Structure formats: structure tokens, C-alpha cells
Coordinates of C-alpha atoms in Angstrom, one line a residue:
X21 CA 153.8 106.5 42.4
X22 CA 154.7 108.5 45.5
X23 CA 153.7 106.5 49.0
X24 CA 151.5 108.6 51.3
X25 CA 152.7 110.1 54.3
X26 CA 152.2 108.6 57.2
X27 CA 150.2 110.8 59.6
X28 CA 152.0 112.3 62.3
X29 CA 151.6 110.6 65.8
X30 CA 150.7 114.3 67.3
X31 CA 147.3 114.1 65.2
X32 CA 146.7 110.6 65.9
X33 CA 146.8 111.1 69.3
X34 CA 144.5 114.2 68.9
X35 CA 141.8 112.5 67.7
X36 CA 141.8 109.9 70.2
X37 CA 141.7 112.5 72.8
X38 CA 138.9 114.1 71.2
X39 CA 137.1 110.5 70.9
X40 CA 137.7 110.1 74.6
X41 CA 137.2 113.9 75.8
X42 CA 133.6 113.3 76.7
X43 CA 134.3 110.0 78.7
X44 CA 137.7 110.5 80.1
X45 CA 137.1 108.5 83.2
X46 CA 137.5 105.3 84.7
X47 CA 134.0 104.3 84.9
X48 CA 133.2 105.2 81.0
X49 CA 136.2 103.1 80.1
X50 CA 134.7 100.4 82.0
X51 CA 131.1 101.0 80.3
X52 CA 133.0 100.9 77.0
X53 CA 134.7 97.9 77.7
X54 CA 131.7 96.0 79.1
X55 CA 129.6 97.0 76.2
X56 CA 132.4 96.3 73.6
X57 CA 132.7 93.1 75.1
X58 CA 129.5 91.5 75.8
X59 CA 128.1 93.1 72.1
X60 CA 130.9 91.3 70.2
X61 CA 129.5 87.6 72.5
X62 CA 125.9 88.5 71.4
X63 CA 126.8 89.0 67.7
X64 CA 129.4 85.5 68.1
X65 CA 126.7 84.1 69.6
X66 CA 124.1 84.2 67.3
X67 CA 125.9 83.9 64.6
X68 CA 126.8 80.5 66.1
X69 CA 123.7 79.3 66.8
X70 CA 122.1 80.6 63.6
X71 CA 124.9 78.2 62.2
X72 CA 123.5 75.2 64.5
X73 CA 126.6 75.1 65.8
X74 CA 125.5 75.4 69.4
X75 CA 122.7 74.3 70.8
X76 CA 122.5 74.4 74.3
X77 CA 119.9 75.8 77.0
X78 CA 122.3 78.0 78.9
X79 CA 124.1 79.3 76.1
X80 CA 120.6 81.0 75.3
X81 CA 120.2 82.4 78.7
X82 CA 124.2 84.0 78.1
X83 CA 123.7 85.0 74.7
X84 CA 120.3 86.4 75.1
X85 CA 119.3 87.3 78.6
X86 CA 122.5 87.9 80.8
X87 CA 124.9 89.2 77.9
X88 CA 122.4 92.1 76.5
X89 CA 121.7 93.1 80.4
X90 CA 125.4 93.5 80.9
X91 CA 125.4 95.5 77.1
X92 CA 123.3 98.1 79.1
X93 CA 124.6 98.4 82.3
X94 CA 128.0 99.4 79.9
X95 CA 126.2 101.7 77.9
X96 CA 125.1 103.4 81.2
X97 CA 127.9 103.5 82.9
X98 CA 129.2 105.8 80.3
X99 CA 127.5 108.8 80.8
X100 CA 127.3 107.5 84.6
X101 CA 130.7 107.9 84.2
X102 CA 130.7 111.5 82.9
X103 CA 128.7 112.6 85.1
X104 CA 130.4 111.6 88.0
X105 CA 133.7 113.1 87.0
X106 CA 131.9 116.9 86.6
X107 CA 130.7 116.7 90.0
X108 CA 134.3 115.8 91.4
X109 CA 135.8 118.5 89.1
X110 CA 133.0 121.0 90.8
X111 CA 133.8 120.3 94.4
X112 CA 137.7 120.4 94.0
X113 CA 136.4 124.2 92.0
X114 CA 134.4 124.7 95.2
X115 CA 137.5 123.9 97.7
X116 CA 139.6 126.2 95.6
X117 CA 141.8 123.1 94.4
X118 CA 143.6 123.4 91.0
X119 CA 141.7 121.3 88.4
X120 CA 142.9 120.5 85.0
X121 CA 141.1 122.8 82.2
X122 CA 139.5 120.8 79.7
X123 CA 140.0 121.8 76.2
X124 CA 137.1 119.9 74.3
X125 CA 137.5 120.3 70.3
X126 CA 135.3 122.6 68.2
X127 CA 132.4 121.0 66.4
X128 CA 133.3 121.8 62.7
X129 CA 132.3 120.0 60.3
X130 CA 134.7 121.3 58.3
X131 CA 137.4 119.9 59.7
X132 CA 137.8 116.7 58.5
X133 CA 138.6 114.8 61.6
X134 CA 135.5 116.0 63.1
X135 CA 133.9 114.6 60.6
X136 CA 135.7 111.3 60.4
X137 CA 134.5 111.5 64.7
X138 CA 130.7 112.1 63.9
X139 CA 130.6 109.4 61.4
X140 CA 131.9 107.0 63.9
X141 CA 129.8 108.2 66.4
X142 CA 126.9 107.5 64.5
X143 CA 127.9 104.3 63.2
X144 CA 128.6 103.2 66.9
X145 CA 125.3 104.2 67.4
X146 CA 123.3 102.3 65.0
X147 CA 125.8 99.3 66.0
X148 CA 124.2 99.7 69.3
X149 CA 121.2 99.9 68.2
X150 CA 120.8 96.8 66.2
X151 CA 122.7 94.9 68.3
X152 CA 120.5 95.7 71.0
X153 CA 117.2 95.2 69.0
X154 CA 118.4 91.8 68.0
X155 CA 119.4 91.1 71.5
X156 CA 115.3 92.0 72.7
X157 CA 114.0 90.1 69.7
X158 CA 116.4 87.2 70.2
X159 CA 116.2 87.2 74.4
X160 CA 111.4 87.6 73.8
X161 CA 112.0 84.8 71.2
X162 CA 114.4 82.7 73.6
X163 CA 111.8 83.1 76.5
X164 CA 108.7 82.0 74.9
X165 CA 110.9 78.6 73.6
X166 CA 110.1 74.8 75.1
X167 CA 113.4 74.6 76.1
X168 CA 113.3 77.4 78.1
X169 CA 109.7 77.1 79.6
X170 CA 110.9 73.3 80.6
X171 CA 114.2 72.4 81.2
X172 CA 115.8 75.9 82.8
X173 CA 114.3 75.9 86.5
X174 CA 115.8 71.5 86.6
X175 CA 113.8 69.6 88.7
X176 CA 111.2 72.5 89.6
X177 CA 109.5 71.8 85.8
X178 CA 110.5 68.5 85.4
X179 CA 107.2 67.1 85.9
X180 CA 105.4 69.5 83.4
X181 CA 108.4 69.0 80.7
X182 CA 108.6 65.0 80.7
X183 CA 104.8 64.5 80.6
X184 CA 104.3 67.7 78.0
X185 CA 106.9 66.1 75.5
X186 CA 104.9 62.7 75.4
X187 CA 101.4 64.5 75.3
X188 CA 99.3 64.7 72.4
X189 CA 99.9 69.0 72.6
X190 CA 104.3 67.8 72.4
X191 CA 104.2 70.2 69.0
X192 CA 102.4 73.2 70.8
X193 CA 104.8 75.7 72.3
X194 CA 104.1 75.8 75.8
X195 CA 103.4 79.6 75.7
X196 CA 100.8 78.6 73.1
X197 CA 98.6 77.7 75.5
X198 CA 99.7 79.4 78.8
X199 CA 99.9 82.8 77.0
X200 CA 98.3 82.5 73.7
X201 CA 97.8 85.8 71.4
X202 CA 97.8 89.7 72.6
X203 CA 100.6 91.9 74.6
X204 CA 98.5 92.0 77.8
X205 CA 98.9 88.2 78.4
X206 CA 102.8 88.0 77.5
X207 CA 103.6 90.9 80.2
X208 CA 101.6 89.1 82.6
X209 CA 103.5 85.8 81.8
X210 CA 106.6 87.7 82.1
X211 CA 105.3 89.8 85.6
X212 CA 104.8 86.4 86.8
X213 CA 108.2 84.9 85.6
X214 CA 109.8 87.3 87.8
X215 CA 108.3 86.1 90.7
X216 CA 109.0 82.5 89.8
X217 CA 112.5 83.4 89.6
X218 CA 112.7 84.9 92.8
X219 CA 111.2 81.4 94.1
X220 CA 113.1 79.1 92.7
X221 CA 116.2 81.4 93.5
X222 CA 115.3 81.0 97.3
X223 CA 113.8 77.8 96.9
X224 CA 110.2 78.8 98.2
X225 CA 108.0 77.2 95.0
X226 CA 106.0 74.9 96.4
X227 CA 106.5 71.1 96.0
X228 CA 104.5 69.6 93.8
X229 CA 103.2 72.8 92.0
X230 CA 99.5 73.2 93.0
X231 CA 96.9 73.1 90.3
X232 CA 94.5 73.8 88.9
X233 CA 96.6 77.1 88.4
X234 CA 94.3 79.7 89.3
X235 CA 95.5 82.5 86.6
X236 CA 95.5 80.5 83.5
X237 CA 94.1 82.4 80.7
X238 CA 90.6 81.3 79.9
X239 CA 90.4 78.3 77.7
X240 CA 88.4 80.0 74.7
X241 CA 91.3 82.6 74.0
X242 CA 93.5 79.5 74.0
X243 CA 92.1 76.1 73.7
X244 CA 89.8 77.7 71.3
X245 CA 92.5 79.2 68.6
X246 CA 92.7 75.5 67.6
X247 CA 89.3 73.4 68.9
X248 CA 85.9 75.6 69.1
X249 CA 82.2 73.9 69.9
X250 CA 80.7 74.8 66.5
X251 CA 83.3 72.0 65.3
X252 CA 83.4 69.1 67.6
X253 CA 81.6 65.8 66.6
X254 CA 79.1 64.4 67.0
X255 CA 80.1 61.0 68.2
X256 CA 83.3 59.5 68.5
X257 CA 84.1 55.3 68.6
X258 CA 86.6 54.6 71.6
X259 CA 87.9 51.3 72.2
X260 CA 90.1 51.0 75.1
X261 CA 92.3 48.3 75.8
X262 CA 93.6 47.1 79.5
X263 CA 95.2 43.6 80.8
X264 CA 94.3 41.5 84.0
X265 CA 96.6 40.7 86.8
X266 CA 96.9 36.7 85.9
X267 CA 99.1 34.6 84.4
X268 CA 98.7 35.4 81.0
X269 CA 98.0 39.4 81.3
X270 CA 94.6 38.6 79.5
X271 CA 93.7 41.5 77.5
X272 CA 90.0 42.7 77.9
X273 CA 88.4 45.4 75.8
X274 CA 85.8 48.1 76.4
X275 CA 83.7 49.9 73.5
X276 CA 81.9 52.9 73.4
X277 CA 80.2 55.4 71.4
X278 CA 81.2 58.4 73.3
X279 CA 78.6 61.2 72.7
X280 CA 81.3 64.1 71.6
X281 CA 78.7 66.6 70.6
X282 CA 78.4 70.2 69.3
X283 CA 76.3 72.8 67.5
X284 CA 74.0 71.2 64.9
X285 CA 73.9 74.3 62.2
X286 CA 73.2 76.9 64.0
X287 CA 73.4 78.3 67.6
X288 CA 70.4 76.9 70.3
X289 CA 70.7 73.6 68.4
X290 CA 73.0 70.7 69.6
X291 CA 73.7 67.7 71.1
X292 CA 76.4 65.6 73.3
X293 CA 78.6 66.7 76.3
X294 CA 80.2 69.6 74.4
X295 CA 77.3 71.5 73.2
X296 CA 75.6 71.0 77.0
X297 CA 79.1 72.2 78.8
X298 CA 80.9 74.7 76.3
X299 CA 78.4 76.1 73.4
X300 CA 77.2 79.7 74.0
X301 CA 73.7 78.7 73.7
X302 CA 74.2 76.7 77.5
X303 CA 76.4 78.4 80.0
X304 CA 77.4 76.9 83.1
X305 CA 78.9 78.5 86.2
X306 CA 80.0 76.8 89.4
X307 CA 81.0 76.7 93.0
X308 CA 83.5 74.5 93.6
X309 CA 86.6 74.1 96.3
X310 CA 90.1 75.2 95.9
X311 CA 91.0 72.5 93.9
X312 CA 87.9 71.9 92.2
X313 CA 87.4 68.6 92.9
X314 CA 84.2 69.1 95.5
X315 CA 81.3 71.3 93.2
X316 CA 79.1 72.7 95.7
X317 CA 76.8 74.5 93.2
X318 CA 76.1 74.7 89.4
X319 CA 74.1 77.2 87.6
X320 CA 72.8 76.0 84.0
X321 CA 71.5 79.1 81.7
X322 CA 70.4 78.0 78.3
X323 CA 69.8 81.2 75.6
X324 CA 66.2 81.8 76.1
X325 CA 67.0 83.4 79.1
X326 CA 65.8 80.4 82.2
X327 CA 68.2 79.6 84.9
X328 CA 68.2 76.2 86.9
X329 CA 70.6 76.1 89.9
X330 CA 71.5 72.7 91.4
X331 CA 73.1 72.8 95.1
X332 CA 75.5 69.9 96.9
X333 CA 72.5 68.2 98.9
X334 CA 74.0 65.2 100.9
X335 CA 77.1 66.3 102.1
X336 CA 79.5 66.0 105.3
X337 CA 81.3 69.3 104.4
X338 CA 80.6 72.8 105.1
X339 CA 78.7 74.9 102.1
X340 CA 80.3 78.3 101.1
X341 CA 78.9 81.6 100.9
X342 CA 77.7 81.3 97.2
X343 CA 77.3 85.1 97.6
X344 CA 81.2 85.5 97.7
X345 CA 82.6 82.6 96.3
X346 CA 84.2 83.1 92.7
X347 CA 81.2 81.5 90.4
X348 CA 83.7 79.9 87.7
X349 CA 82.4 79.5 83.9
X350 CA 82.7 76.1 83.1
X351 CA 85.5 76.0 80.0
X352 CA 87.7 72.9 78.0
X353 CA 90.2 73.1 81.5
X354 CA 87.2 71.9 83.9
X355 CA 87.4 68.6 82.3
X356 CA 90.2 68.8 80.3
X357 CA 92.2 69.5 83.3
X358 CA 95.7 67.4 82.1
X359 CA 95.0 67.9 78.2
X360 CA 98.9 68.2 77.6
X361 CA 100.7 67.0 81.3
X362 CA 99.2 63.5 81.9
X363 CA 99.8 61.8 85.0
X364 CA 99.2 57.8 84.5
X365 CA 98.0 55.9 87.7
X366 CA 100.3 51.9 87.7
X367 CA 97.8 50.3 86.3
X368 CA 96.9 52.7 82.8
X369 CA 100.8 53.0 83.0
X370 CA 101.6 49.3 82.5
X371 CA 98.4 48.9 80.1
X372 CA 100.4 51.5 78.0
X373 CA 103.4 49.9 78.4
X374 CA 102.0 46.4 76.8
X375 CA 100.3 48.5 74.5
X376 CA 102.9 49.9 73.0
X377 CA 104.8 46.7 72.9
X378 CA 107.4 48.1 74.8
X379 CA 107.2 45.1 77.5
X380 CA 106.5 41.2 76.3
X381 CA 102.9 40.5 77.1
X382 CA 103.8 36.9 77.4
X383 CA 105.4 37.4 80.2
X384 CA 103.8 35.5 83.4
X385 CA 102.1 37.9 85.8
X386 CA 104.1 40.7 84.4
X387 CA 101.2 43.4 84.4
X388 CA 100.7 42.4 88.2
X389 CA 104.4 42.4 89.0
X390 CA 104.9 45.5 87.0
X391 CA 102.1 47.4 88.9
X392 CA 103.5 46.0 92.3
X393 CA 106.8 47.4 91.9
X394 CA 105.4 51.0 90.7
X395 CA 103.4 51.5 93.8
X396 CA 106.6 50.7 95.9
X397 CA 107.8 53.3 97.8
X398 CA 111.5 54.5 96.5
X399 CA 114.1 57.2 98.4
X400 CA 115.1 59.0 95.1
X401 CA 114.9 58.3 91.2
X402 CA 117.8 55.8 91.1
X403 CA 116.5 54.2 94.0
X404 CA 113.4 53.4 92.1
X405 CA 115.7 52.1 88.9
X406 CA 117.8 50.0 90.8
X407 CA 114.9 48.6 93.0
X408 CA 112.4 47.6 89.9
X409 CA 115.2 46.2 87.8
X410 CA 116.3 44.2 90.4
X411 CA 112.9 43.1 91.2
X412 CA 111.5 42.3 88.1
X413 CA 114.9 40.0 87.4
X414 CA 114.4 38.4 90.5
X415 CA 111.1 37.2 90.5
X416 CA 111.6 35.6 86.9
X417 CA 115.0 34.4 88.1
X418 CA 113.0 32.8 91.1
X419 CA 109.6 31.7 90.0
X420 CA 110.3 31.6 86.1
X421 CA 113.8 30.5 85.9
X422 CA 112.9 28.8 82.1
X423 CA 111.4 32.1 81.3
X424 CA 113.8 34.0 82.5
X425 CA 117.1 31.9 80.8
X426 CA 115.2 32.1 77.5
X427 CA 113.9 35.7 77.5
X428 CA 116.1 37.4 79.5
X429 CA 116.1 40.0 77.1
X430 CA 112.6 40.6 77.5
X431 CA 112.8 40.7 80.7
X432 CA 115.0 43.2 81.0
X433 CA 113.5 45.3 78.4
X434 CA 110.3 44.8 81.0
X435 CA 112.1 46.1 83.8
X436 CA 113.0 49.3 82.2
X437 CA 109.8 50.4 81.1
X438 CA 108.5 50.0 84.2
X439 CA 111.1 52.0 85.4
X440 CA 109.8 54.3 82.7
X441 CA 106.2 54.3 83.4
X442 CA 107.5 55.0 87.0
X443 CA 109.8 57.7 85.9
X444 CA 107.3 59.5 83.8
X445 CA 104.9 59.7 86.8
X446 CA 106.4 60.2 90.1
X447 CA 108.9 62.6 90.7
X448 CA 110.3 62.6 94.6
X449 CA 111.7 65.5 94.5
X450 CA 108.8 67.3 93.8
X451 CA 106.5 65.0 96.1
X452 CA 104.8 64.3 93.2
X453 CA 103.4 60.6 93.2
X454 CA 100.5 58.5 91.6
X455 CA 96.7 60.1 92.0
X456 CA 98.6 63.6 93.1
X457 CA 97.0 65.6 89.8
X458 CA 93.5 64.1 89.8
X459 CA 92.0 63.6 86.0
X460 CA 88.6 64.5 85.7
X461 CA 88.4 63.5 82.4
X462 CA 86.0 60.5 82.5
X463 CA 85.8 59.3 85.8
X464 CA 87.4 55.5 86.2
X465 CA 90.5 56.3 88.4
X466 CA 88.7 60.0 90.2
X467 CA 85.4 61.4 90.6
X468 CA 85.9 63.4 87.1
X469 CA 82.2 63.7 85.1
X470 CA 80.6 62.5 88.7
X471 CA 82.1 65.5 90.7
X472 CA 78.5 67.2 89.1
X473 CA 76.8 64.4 88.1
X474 CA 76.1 62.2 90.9
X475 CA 72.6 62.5 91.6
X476 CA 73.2 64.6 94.5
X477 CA 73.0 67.7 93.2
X478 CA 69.5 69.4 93.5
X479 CA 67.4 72.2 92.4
X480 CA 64.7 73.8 94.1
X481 CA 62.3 72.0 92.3
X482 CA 63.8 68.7 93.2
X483 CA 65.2 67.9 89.8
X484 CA 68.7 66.5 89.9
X485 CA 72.1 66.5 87.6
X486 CA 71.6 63.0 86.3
X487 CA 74.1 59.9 86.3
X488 CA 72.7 58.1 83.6
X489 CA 75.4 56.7 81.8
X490 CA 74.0 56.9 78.4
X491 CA 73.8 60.7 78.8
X492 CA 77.3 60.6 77.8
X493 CA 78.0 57.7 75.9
X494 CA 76.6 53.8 75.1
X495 CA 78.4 50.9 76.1
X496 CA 79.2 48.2 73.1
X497 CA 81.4 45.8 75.1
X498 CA 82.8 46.3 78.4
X499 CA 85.8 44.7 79.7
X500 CA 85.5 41.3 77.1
X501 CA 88.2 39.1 76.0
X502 CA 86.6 39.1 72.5
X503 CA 83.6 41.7 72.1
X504 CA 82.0 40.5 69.4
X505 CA 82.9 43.4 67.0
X506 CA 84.4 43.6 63.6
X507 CA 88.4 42.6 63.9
X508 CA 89.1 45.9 62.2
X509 CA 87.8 48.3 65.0
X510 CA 89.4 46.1 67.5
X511 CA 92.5 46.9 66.1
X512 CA 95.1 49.8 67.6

């Protein structure tokens, strides 16, 4: 069978002038090379980590958001490129300069190198364009991940990210609840984001990052895709463990029936802290400062209609305008303030620490030495690690030595979770340090629940927010070596 003939070099090189007759210029060249370039890394990329061969934070940022921005700027810079060479053809015509005539090919389909060109074209094309979709899907994707939301901006997030991925919320994408459902909300996250970068570029973000944060979403289009009044509890058993300072790190126990609450059947009917606070049938509103911690005025409006307000009565500090101050709806946040980044005070940190068996309880005064060394004051991170290792080995080594020379390993496994609890909750850098977020959740280390009811807070009719403990929950056993309570609800 006869070979086929070769085809001659003078058509080859026709065609690729025709490919290149419309960008015929240094700057399209470079817009096609760019593009070429960085579409061939996203593909690579993605099919790479689709593979789980890579796995890495700033291989996202490259594959996703700085490769498909350069993919553009190429595909600019093409006609950018064509554009700038007519004008410089035009003025040398206008100066009465020879230029070059351009001899661009006839469009006929008939010819069958046109057609080969036009079926490139539009392959190239609809390359472009998937590559490009999947670099937008990929890059939205990328952008709304943990990873990305935590560990990008280093020690600016740091706080957030190490106390989110030990929180009861750790399987909640962050954007789940800082974003939640519906376009208007993710281009407001993303507006935002651009400003954050800008700050953390030129190092202007504040330090630590104020709360509560002022433009998060209201809780019921969040909180409320996954917990809603109509289905809280009624009453819910907690039984909360903590361990003196003595010798022996004696463990005493509180139980309570904590009055949860909700809707009973229908709307209007309810008991407990969450239908009074969050069901529709009782709104509350509120004056408060900028950090909410100071309520200088509720309003309570149950469905019938009938409003009681209660104002700050006894009080050093001077009463806003209640005119033009923002009247807040009370939602999960006002309480719920640190439901997924929880800051430990020294003490709940080393009561968790025991807990969790992760130090020896047995160890003399160890809960008392462990929250000694966490309220120290520590130049940096390692600073802190060096100083509480060495100073839990040292006092063991000093006042213990038996204890130390026959649980030395327990003794240093001591040292590092305290380095831990410290770790998790203090963070230099950011001048964050113990009681910085305040938790009003309860109110044992901050004012919490008693920010509103503390007796102090009037109506005109002299009626007050009450204090009564049991408005909340009843006391079985508080603080007891052994509460006299089955052994099974004592157990954790």
C-alpha cells in the first residue's frame, strides 16, 4: 500500500500563519502562553488532588484561586493584544510610514484547512470553557472549605480554628454557620473576604478579633437549619464534675435539672428558658453595649399583643438613647455566644484535663499546680511550653521526689496537657488570654444569664427580671464528694 505524502512545508506553514493572523503580536503570544500554561496546572492539579495525591492548603489557593486568575488575564491579553497592534499599524498609516499589508485568509468552509482551523477554534473554546467552569466551581468550593476558612490567614485565625476543631460544631463547615443557605449571604461573605485580605495583607486586623461580630447572619437562618424551639426539651439532667486545689484533687459534683424548654403542642404554650427567650409566641428585644455584656433595657412582647419593658435601674454608667440605639432581637448567639469557639478559663481547663484522663488525678496538688502555671505570664507559645514543663517537673522533683521517681511518666504526661489546656486558650500573638471572650452561657465564670436577670432591671410598674434560681433549673447536689444519687447518673 502506497505511503501518503507528506504535506509540503509551504502549506504547513500556511496554516499556522492563518492560526496566528488574528494575534500576530507579542502580547497575544504571551496571553496564549499564560493561558496554555496555567490551564494545563489547573487540569494537573485537580486531577491530582482528585487522586488524593496532594493535599495541601496552598496548593488549593494555586490550583484554584491564583492559577484560573492568571487563565484570564491570558485570555485577555489576547485580544488586548490585537488591539494594540491595529492602533500602532493606524498611526504609522497616519505618519505616512510603510506598514506591512496583511493578507488574512478567506473564510471558506470549503476549503478544508479552514475547516480543520474552525474546528480547532471551537474546540479551544469549549476547552476554555470547561476548564474555566471547573476552575469557578473548584476555586467557590475551595473557599467555603475548613481548611481554608482556618488555617490560610496563620496565626490571624488560629484562635477560631484550634478551639472550632475541638468544639461540639468540629463536623459543621464553618461557612455553615457564618453563611448558611441563599446567594445574598455568600457574596456578602465573599465582599467581606476582600476586605479581610486587604487587612491581613497590611496587617491592620485587629488583635484579638472583637466579638460578638456585629454582621453575623441571624441565628434562625443558621442555628435554626439544625436546632428550632418547637423541638428543644423540656428538661435536661446535667451533672458537672470539677476537682479542689488539695492534696488529693478531690472531685466534687454538682447536679441539676436544667429547665431546657420549648413549645408544648402548639404555639402560645411552653415552658423553660427556650420557649421564654427564642419561641415566636415571646419576643425579646434589647439595649445592650458594644459588646453586649452591660443590657441597659429589655422589651418582653408575648403574642397577645402586651409589652413589658424593664430598664438598668442601679447603675454607675451612662444610659443610652433607647430611641437610637439598635434594639437587638434576642436569638441562640445572645447566650450561646461561643457555641462552636470555646475559650476555657485554668480552672474548667484543668477540670477537663483530669476528666478526660489525660493528667493522673493522683497526682499531689496537681489541679492547683496545673492552674498556677496557666495563669503565668509567658513571652511567646514556646515560652509557655518550656516554662510549664519545667515547672511541673520541678515541683515533683522538689516536693514529691518518690512521686516523681515512680511516675515520672505521668508527670510528664501532666505537664503537657497543661501546656495544652494553655495552648488551646491563650494565644499571644493575638493578645488573646483567659476571660478575653466572656461566655454567657450560665453564669459561673461571667455575668452570662445575670447580665438581665439580676434583680435590677425594672419596669414601670416596679416589677423586676427575676434571679430566682429555680426559674432556670433545680439544684440536686451542689459541689458534693458523693451526692447521694444513683452511681449510674454519676458516671461520665
Amino acid at each position: 500500500m502506497p505511503e501518503k505524502a507528506p504535506r509540503p512545508a509551504s502549506k504547513l506553514l500556511e496554516q499556522i500563519h492563518f492560526l496566528v493572523s488574528l494575534s500576530n503580536n507579542p502580547v497575544s503570544y504571551l496571553g496564549i502562553l499564560i493561558t496554555t500554561v496555567s490551564g494545563l496546572l489547573i487540569v494537573i492539579l485537580s486531577v491530582l488532588e482528585i487522586l488524593n495525591y496532594i493535599s495541601n492548603t496552598y496548593v488549593g489557593i494555586l490550583s484554584f484561586l491564583i492559577m484560573p486568575f492568571f487563565f484570564i488575564a491570558g485570555l485577555v491579553l489576547i485580544p488586548l493584544g490585537i488591539i494594540r497592534t491595529k492602533l500602532i499599524r493606524q498611526r504609522m498609516t497616519e505618519a505616512g510610514k510603510p506598514v506591512a499589508e496583511l493578507h488574512y485568509p478567506r473564510w471558506d468552509f470549503n476549503d478544508v484547512k479552514v475547516r480543520k482551523t474552525a474546528s480547532f477554534v471551537v474546540v479551544a473554546t469549549v476547552l476554555n470553557v470547561v476548564i474555566l467552569s471547573l476552575a469557578t466551581y473548584k476555586g467557590i468550593h475551595y473557599m467555603e472549605t475548613v481548611e481554608f476558612c482556618g488555617t490560610v490567614c496563620h496565626s490571624v485565625m488560629k484562635p477560631e480554628y484550634t478551639a472550632y476543631i475541638g468544639s461540639p460544631h468540629a463536623r459543621v463547615a464553618c461557612t455553615g454557620c457564618h453563611i448558611g443557605p441563599g446567594a445574598s449571604w455568600f457574596v456578602k461573605s465573599k465582599l467581606s473576604g476582600v476586605r479581610q485580605v486587604f487587612a491581613v495583607t497590611l496587617k491592620t486586623y485587629s488583635r484579638p478579633i472583637p466579638t460578638p461580630v456585629h454582621a453575623l447572619r441571624p441565628a434562625r437562618e443558621t442555628c435554626e437549619q439544625c436546632h428550632w424551639p418547637q423541638k428543644f426539651h423540656d428538661a435536661s439532667l446535667r451533672v458537672i464534675h470539677h476537682f479542689k486545689d488539695d492534696e488529693k484533687n478531690t472531685q466534687l459534683t454538682t447536679v441539676l435539672i436544667l429547665k431546657v424548654g420549648g413549645t408544648l403542642g402548639q404555639a402560645g404554650r411552653g415552658t423553660g428558658i427556650h420557649w421564654w427567650h427564642m419561641d415566636p409566641a415571646n419576643r425579646v428585644r434589647y439595649v445592650a453595649d458594644e459588646k453586649r455584656q452591660t443590657v441597659y433595657w429589655v422589651e418582653h412582647s408575648r403574642q397577645d399583643g402586651t409589652q413589658t419593658e424593664y430598664t438598668l435601674a442601679d447603675t454607675s454608667q451612662a444610659i443610652p438613647d433607647f430611641a437610637k440605639a439598635e434594639k437587638r432581637v434576642m436569638d441562640c448567639v445572645d447566650c450561646h455566644n461561643h457555641p462552636t469557639h470555646i475559650y476555657r478559663m485554668p480552672e474548667e481547663a484543668m477540670d477537663q484535663a483530669i476528666l478526660n484522663q489525660e493528667i493522673d488525678v493522683t497526682l499531689p496538688y496537681i489541679k492547683r499546680k496545673g492552674v498556677e502555671l496557666l495563669k503565668a505570664s509567658y513571652a511567646s507559645e514556646s515560652d509557655a511550653q518550656q516554662q510549664i514543663v519545667k515547672g511541673i517537673r520541678e515541683y515533683y522533683q522538689k516536693e514529691y521526689p518518690q512521686v516523681y521517681s515512680s511516675k515520672q511518666a505521668a508527670v510528664d504526661a501532666a505537664a503537657l496537657a497543661v501546656f495544652r489546656g494553655y495552648s488551646h486558650n491563650v494565644f499571644p500573638q493575638m493578645n488573646l488570654s483567659w476571660g478575653t471572650y466572656p461566655n454567657n452561657l450560665g453564669h459561673q465564670d461571667f455575668p452570662g444569664c445575670w447580665r438581665c436577670h439580676d434583680e435590677n432591671h425594672k419596669s414601670k410598674d416596679g416589677k423586676t427580671i427575676t434571679q430566682d434560681c429555680t426559674a432556670c433549673h433545680d439544684l440536686v447536689a451542689q459541689d458534693e464528694e458523693n451526692p447521694k444519687l444513683p452511681s449510674e447518673l454519676l458516671k461520665r
